[in-house]
PDB file of C-alpha atoms in Angstrom:
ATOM      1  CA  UNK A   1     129.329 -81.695  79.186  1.00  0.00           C
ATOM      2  CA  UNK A   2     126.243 -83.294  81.054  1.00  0.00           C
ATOM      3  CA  UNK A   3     125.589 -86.819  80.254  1.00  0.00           C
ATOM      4  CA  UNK A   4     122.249 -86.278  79.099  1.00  0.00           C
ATOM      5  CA  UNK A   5     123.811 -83.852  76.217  1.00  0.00           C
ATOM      6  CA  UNK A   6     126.147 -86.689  75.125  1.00  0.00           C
ATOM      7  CA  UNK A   7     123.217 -89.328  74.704  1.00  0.00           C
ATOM      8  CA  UNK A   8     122.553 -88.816  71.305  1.00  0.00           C
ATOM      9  CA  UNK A   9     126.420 -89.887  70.526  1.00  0.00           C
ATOM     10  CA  UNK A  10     127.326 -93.592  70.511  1.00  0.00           C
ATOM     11  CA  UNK A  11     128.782 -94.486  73.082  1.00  0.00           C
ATOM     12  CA  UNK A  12     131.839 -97.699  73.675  1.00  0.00           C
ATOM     13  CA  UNK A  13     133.249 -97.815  77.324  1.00  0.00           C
ATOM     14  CA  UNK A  14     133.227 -94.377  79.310  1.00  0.00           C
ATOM     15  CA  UNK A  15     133.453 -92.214  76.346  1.00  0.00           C
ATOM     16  CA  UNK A  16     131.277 -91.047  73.826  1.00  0.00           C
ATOM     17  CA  UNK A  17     132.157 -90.798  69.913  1.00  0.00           C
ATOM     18  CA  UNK A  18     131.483 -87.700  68.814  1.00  0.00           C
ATOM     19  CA  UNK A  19     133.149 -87.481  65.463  1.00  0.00           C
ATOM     20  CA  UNK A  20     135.228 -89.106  63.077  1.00  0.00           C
ATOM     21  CA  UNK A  21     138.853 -87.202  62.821  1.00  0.00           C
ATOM     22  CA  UNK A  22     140.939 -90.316  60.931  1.00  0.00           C
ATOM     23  CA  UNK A  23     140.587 -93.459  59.494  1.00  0.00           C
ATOM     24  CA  UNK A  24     143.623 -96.016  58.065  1.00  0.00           C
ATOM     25  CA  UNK A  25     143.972 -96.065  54.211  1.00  0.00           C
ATOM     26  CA  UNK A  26     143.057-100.068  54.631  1.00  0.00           C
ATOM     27  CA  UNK A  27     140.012 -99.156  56.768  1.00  0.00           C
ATOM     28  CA  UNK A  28     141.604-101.501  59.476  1.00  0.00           C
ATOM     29  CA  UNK A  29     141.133 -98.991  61.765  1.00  0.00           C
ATOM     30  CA  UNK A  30     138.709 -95.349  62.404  1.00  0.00           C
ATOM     31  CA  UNK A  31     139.802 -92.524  64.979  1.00  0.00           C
ATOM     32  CA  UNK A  32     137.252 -90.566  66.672  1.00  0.00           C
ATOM     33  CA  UNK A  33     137.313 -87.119  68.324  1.00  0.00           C
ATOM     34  CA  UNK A  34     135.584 -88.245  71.937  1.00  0.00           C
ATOM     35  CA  UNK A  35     134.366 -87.475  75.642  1.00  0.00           C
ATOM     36  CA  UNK A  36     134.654 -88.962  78.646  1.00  0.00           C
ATOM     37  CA  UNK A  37     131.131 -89.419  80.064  1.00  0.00           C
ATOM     38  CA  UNK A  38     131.552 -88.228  83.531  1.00  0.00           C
ATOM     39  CA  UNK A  39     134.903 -86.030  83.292  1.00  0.00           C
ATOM     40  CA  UNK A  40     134.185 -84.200  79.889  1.00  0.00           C
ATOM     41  CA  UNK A  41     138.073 -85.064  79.286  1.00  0.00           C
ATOM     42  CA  UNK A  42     138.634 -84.905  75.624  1.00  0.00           C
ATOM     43  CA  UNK A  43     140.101 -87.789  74.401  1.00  0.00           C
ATOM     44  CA  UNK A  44     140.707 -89.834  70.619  1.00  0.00           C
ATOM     45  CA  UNK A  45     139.607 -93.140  70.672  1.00  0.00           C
ATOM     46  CA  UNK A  46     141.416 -95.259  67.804  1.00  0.00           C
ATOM     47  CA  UNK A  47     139.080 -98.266  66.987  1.00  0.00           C
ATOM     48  CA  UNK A  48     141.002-101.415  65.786  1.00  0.00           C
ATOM     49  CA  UNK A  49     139.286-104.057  63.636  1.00  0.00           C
ATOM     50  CA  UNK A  50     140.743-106.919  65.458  1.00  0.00           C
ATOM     51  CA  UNK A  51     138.557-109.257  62.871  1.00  0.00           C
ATOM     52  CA  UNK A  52     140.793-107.641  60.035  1.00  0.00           C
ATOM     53  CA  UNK A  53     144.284-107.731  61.328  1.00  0.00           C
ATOM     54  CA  UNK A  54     146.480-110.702  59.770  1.00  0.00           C
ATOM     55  CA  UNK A  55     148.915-112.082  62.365  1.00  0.00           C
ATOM     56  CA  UNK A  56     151.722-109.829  61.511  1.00  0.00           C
ATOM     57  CA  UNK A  57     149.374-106.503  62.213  1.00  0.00           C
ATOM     58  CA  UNK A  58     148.220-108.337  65.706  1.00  0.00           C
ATOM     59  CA  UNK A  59     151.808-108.709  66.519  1.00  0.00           C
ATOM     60  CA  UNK A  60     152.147-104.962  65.926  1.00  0.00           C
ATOM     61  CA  UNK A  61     149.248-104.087  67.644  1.00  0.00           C
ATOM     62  CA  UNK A  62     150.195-106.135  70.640  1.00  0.00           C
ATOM     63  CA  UNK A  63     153.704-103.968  70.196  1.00  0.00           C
ATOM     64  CA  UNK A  64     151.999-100.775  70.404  1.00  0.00           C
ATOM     65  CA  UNK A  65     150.001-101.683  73.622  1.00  0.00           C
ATOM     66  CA  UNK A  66     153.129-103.143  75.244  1.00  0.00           C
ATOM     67  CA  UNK A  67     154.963-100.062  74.469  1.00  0.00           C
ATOM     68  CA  UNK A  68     152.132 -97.352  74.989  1.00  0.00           C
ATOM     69  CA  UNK A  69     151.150 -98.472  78.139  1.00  0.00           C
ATOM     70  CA  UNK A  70     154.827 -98.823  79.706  1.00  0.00           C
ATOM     71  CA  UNK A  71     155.964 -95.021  78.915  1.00  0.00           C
ATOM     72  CA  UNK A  72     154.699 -91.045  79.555  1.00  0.00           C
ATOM     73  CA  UNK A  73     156.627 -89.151  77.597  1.00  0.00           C
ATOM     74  CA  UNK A  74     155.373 -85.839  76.051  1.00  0.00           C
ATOM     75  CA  UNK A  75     156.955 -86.421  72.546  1.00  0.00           C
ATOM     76  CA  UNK A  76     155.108 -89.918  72.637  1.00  0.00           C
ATOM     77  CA  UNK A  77     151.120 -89.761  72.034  1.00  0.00           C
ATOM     78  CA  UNK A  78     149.758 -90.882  75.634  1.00  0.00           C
ATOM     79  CA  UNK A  79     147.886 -93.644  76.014  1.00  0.00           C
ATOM     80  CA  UNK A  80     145.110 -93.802  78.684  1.00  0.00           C
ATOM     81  CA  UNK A  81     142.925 -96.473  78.023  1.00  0.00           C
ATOM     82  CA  UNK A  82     142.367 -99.929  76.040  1.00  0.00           C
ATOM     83  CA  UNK A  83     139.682-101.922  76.151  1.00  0.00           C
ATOM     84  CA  UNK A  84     137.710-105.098  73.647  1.00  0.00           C
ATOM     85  CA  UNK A  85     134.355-104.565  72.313  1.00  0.00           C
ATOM     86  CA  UNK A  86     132.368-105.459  69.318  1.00  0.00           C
ATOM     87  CA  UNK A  87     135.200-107.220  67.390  1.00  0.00           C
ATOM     88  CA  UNK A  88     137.431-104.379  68.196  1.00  0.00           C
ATOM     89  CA  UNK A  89     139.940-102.777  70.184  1.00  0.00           C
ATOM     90  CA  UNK A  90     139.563 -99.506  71.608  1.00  0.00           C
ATOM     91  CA  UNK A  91     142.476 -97.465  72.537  1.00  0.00           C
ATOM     92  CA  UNK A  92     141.572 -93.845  74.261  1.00  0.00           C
ATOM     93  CA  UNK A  93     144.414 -91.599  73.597  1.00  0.00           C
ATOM     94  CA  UNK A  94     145.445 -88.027  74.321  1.00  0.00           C
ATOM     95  CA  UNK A  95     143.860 -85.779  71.723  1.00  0.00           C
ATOM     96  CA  UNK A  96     146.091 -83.286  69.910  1.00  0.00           C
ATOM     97  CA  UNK A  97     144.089 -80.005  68.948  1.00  0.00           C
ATOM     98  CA  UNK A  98     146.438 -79.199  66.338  1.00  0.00           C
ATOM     99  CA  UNK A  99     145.860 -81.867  64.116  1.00  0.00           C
ATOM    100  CA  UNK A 100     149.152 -83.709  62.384  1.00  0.00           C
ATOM    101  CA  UNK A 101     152.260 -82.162  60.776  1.00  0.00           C
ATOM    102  CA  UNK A 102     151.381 -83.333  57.148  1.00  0.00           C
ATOM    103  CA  UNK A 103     147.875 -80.983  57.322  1.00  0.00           C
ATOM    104  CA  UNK A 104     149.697 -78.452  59.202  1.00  0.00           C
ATOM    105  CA  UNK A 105     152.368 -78.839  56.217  1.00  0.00           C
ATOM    106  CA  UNK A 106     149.600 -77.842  53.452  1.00  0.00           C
ATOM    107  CA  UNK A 107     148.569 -75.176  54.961  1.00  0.00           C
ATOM    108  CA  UNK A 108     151.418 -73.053  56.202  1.00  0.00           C
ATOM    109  CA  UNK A 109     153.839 -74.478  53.312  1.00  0.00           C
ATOM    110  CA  UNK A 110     157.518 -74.693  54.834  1.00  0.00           C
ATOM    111  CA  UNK A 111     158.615 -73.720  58.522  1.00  0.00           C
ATOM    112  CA  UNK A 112     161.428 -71.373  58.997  1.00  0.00           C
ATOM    113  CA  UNK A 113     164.369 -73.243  59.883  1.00  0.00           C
ATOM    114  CA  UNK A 114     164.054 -72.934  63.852  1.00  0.00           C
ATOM    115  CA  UNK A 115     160.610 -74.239  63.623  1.00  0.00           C
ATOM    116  CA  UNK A 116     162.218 -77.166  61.483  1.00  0.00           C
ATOM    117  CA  UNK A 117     165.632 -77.307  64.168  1.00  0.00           C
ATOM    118  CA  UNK A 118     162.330 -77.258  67.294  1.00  0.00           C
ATOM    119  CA  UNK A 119     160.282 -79.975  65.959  1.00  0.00           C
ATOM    120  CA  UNK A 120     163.303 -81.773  65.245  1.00  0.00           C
ATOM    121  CA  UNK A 121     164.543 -82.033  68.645  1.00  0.00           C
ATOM    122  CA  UNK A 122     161.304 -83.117  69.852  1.00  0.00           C
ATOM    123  CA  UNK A 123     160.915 -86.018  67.504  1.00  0.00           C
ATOM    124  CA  UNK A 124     164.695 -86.939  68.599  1.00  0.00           C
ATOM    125  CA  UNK A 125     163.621 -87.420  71.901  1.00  0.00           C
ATOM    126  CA  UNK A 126     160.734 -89.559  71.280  1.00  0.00           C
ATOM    127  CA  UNK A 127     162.769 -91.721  69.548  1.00  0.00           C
ATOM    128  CA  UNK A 128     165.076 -91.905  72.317  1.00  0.00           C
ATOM    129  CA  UNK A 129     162.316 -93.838  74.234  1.00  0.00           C
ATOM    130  CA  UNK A 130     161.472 -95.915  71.710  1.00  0.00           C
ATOM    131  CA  UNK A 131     165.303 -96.990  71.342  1.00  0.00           C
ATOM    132  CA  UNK A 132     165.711 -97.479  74.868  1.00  0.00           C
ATOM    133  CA  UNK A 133     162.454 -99.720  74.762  1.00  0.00           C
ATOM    134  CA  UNK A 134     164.309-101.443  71.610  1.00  0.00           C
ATOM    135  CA  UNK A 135     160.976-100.209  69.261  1.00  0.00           C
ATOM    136  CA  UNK A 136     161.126 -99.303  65.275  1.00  0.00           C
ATOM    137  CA  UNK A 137     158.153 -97.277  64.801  1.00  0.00           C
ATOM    138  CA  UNK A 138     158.447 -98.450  60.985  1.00  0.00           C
ATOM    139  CA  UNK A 139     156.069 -95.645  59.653  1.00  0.00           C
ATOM    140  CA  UNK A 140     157.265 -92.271  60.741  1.00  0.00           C
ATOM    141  CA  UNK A 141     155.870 -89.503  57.968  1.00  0.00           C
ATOM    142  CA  UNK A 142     154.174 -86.309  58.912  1.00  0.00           C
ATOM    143  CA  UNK A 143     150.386 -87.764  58.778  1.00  0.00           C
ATOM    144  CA  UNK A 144     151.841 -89.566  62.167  1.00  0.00           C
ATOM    145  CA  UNK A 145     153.162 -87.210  64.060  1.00  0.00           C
ATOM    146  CA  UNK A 146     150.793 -85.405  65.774  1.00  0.00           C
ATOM    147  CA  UNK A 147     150.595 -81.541  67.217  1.00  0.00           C
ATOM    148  CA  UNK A 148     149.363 -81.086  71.080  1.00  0.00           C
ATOM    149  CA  UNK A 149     147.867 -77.431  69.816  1.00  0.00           C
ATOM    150  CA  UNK A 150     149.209 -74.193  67.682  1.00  0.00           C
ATOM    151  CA  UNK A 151     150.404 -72.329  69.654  1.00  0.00           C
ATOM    152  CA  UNK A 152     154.030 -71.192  71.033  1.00  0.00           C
ATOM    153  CA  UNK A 153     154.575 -74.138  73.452  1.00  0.00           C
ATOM    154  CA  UNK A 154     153.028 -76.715  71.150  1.00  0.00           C
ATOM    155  CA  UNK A 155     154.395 -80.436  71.557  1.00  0.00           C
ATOM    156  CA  UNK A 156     155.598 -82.660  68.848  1.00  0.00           C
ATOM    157  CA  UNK A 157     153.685 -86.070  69.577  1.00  0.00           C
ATOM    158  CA  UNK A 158     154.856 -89.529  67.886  1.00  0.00           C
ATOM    159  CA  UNK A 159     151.801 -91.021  67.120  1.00  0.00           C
ATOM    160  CA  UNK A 160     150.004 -94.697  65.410  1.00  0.00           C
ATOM    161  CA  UNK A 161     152.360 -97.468  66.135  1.00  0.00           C
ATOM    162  CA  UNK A 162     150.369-100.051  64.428  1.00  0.00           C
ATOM    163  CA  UNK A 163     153.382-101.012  62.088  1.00  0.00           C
ATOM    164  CA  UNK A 164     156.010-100.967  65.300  1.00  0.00           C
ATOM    165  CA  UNK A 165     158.050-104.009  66.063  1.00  0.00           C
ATOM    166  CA  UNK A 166     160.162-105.026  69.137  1.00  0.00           C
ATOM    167  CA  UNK A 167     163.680-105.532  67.474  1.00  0.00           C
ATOM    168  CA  UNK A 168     166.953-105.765  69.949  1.00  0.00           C
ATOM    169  CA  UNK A 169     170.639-105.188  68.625  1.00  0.00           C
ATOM    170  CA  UNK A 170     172.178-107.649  66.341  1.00  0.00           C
ATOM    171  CA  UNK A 171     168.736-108.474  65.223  1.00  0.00           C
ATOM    172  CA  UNK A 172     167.160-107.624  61.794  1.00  0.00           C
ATOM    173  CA  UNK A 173     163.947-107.551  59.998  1.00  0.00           C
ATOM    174  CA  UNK A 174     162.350-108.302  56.965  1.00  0.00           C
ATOM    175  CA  UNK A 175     158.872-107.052  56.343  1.00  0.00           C
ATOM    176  CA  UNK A 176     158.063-104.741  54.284  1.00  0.00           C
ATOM    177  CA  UNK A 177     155.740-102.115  55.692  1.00  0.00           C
ATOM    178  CA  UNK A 178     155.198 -98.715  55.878  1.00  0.00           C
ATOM    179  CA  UNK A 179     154.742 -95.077  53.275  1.00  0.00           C
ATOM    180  CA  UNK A 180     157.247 -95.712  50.358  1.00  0.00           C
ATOM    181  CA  UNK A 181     157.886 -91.868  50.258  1.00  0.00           C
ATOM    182  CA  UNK A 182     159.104 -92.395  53.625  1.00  0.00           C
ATOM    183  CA  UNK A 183     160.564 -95.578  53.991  1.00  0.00           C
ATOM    184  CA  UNK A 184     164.298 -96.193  53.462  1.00  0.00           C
ATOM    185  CA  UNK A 185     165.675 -97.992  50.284  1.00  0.00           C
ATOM    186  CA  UNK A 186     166.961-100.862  52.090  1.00  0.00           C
ATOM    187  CA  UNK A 187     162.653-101.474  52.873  1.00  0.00           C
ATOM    188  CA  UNK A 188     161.827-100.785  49.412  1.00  0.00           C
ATOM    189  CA  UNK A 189     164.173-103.641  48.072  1.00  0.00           C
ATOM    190  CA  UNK A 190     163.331-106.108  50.267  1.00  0.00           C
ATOM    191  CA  UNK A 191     166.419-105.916  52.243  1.00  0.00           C
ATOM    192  CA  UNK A 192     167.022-106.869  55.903  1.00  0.00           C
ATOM    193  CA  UNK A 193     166.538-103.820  58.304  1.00  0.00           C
ATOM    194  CA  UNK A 194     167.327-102.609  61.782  1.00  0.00           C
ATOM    195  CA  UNK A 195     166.403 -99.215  63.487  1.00  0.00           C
ATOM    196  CA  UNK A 196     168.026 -96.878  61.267  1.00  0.00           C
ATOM    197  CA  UNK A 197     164.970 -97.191  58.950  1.00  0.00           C
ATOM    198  CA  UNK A 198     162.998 -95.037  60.925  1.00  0.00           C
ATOM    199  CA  UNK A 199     166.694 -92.152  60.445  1.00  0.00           C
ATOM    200  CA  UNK A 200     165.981 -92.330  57.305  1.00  0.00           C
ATOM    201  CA  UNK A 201     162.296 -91.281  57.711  1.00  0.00           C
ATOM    202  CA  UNK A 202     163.433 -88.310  60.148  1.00  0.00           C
ATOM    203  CA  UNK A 203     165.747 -87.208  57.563  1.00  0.00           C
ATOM    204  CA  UNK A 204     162.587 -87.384  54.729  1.00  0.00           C
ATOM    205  CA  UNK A 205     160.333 -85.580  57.517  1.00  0.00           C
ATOM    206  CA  UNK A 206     163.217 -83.027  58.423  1.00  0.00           C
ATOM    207  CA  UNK A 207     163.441 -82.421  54.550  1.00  0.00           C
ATOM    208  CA  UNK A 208     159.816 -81.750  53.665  1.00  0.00           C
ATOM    209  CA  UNK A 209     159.692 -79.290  57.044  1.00  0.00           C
ATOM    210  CA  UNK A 210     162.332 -77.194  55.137  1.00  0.00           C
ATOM    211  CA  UNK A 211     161.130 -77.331  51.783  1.00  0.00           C
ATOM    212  CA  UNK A 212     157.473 -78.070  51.989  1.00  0.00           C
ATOM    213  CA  UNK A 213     157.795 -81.088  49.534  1.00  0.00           C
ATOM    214  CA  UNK A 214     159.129 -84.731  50.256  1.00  0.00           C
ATOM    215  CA  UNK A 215     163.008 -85.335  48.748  1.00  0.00           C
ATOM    216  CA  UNK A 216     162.126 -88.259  46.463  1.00  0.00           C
ATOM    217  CA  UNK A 217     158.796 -89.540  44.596  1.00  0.00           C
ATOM    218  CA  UNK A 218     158.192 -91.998  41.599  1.00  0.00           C
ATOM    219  CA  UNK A 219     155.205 -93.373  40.071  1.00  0.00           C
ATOM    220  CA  UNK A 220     155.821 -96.700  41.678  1.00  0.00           C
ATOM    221  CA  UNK A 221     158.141 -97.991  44.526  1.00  0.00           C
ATOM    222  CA  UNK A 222     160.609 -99.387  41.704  1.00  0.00           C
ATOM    223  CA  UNK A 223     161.124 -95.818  40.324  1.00  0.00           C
ATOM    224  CA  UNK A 224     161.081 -94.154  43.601  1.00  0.00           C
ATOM    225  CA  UNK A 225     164.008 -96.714  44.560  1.00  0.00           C
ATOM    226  CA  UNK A 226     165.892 -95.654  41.191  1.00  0.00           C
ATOM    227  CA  UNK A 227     165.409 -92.011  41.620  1.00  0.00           C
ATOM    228  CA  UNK A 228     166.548 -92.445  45.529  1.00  0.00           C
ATOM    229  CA  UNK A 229     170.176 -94.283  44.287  1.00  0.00           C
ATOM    230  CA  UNK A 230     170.477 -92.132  41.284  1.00  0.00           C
ATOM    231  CA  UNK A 231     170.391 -89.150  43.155  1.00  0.00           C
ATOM    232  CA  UNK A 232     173.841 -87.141  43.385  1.00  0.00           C
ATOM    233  CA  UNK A 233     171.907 -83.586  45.050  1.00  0.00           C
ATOM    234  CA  UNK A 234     168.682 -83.729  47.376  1.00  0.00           C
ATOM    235  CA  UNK A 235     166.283 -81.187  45.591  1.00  0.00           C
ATOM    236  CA  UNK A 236     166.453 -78.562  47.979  1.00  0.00           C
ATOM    237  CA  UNK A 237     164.050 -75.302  46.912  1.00  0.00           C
ATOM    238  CA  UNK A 238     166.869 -72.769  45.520  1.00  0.00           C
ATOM    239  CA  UNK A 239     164.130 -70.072  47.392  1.00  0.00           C
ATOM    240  CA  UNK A 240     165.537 -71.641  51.097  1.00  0.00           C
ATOM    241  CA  UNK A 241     168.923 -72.667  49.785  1.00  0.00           C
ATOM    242  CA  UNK A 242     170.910 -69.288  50.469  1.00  0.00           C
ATOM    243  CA  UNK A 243     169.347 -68.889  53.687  1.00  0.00           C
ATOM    244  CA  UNK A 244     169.760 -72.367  55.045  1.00  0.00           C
ATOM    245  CA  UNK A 245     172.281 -73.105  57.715  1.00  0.00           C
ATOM    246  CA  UNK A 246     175.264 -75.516  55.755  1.00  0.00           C
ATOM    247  CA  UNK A 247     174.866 -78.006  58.702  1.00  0.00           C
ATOM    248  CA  UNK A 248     171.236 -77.986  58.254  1.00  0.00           C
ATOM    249  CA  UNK A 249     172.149 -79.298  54.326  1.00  0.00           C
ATOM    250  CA  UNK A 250     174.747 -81.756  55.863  1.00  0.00           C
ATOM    251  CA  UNK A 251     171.709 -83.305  58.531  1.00  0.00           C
ATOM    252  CA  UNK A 252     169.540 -84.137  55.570  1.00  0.00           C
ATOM    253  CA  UNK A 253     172.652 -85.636  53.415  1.00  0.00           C
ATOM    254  CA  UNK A 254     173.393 -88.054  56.549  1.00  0.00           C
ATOM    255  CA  UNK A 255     170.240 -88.681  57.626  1.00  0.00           C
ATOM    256  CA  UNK A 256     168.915 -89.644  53.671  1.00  0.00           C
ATOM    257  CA  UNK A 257     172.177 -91.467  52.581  1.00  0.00           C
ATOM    258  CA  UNK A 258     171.192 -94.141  50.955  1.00  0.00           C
ATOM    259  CA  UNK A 259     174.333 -96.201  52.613  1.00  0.00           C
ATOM    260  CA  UNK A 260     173.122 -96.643  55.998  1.00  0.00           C
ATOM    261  CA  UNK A 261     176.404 -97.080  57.447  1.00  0.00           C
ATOM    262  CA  UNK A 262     177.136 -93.820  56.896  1.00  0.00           C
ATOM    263  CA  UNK A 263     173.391 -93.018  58.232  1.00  0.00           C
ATOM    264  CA  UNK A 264     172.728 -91.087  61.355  1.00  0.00           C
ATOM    265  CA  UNK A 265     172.737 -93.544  64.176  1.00  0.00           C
ATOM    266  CA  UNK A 266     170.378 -91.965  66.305  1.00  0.00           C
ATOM    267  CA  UNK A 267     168.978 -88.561  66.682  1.00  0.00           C
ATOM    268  CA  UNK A 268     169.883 -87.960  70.386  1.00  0.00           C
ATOM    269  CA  UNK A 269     170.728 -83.658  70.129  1.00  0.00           C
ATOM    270  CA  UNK A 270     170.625 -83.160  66.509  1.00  0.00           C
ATOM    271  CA  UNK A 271     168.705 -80.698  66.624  1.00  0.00           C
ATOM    272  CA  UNK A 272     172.260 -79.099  68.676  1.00  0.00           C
ATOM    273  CA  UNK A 273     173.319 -79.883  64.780  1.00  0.00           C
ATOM    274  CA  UNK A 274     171.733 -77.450  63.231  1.00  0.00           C
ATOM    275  CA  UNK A 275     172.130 -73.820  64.313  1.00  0.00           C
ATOM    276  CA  UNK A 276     170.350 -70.952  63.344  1.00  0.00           C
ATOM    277  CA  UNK A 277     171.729 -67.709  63.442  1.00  0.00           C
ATOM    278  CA  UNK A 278     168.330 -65.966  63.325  1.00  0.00           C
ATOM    279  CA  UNK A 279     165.689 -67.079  65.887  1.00  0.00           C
ATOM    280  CA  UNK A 280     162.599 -67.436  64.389  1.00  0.00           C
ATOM    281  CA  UNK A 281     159.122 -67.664  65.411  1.00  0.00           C
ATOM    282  CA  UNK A 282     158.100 -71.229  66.358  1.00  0.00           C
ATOM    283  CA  UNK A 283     154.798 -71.229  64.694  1.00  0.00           C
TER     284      UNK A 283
END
């Protein structure tokens, strides 16, 4: 698009905004769909309230710069850009045409079980770079993971790291952050953590995929704890049960135990884990 047609958008940088596609449930942050000026590239440019941020969400936000900027990976949202202005940060990121897996969710209801078995592997091998870079995202749920696009070849994209900590082996921590019907018990009681947190959130995400509903809720997090160590069966739809693969069943069962010993240690080829006899389409 010429320059002159872009003039009427504000503009931060080399990019104009053009609209709002997201903004953080503490306002702390607003995501606009945006242009390159010269290019025409198609970007989203998250604007950070730096002014707003405590010093544990600048930590994080120093975490996801350090980490964005250091990796390429197309399971990982790309980051090509960051930049101060106005009593914000600016970060330019790839934009994803097919908006995130929690709208995608709603609409379509639950994906066959190779759709499910697909976007699993992908997310496994984002988190594979974020282990070897010794990252807990600390907020995985559907609204962050991100589509590149609908159709056949679309890319799974692990997206806003704002709640992401550095954390090496041995270590553990403490704060409590993230979506409760995502997080793992051990967060919701104010337990010490390590990376397995974010398992337990790939097992919640891998669960909703196949039923189109998360496995636990509660009217508050001390409820939603209660009905999360109370529970002897995960709620699995009895419409998918029959056709669901058993090793499918056992995935979610190890990747939502609430002992996290016995938790999934990492997701590296789980998606090899979970068979389907019937190839389906992917979207």
């Amino acid at each position: 698009m010429e320059q002159n047609k872009l003039s009427k958008y504000k503009t931060v940088g080399d990019y104009a905004l053009k609209s709002k596609i997201g903004e953080s449930s503490n306002s702390l942050s607003t995501v606009w769909k945006a242009e390159h000026l010269s290019s025409g590239d198609v970007v989203a440019v998250k604007q950070v309230y730096v002014e707003k941020l405590n010093k544990h969400l600048k930590s994080c936000l120093d975490c996801e710069l350090n980490f964005l900027s250091s990796v390429n990976h197309p399971n990982i949202i790309r980051l090509f850009d960051a930049f101060p202005a106005e009593n914000c940060i600016f970060l330019v990121v790839e934009f994803c045409a097919g908006g995130n897996l929690s709208s995608y969710i709603r609409l379509h209801g639950r994906v066959p079980e190779q759709t499910a078995r697909k976007f699993l592997q992908q997310l496994g091998a984002g988190l594979e770079i974020l282990n070897s870079h010794h990252i807990i995202h600390r907020d995985l749920k559907p609204e962050n993971i991100l589509l590149s696009g609908l159709d056949d070849d679309v890319m799974l994209k692990i997206a806003d790291f704002g709640l992401s900590c550095t954390l090496y082996p041995g270590n553990y921590a403490e704060k409590v952050c993230g979506s409760p019907l995502y997080m793992a018990p051990e967060v919701l009681q104010f337990q010490r953590y390590d990376e397995k947190v974010d398992m337990w959130s790939v097992g919640a995400i891998l669960f909703e995929l196949l039923n189109g509903y998360p496995p636990f809720s509660g009217r508050n997090n001390v409820q939603l704890v209660r009905n999360i160590n109370s529970c002897k069966h995960l709620p699995f739809s009895q419409l998918i049960v029959p056709a669901l693969h058993p090793d499918c069943v056992d995935m979610c069962l190890k990747l939502l135990s609430a002992n996290t010993v016995q938790t999934v240690v990492f997701p590296e080829g789980l998606a090899n884990q979970i068979p389907t006899e019937k190839p389906e389409p992917y979207l």
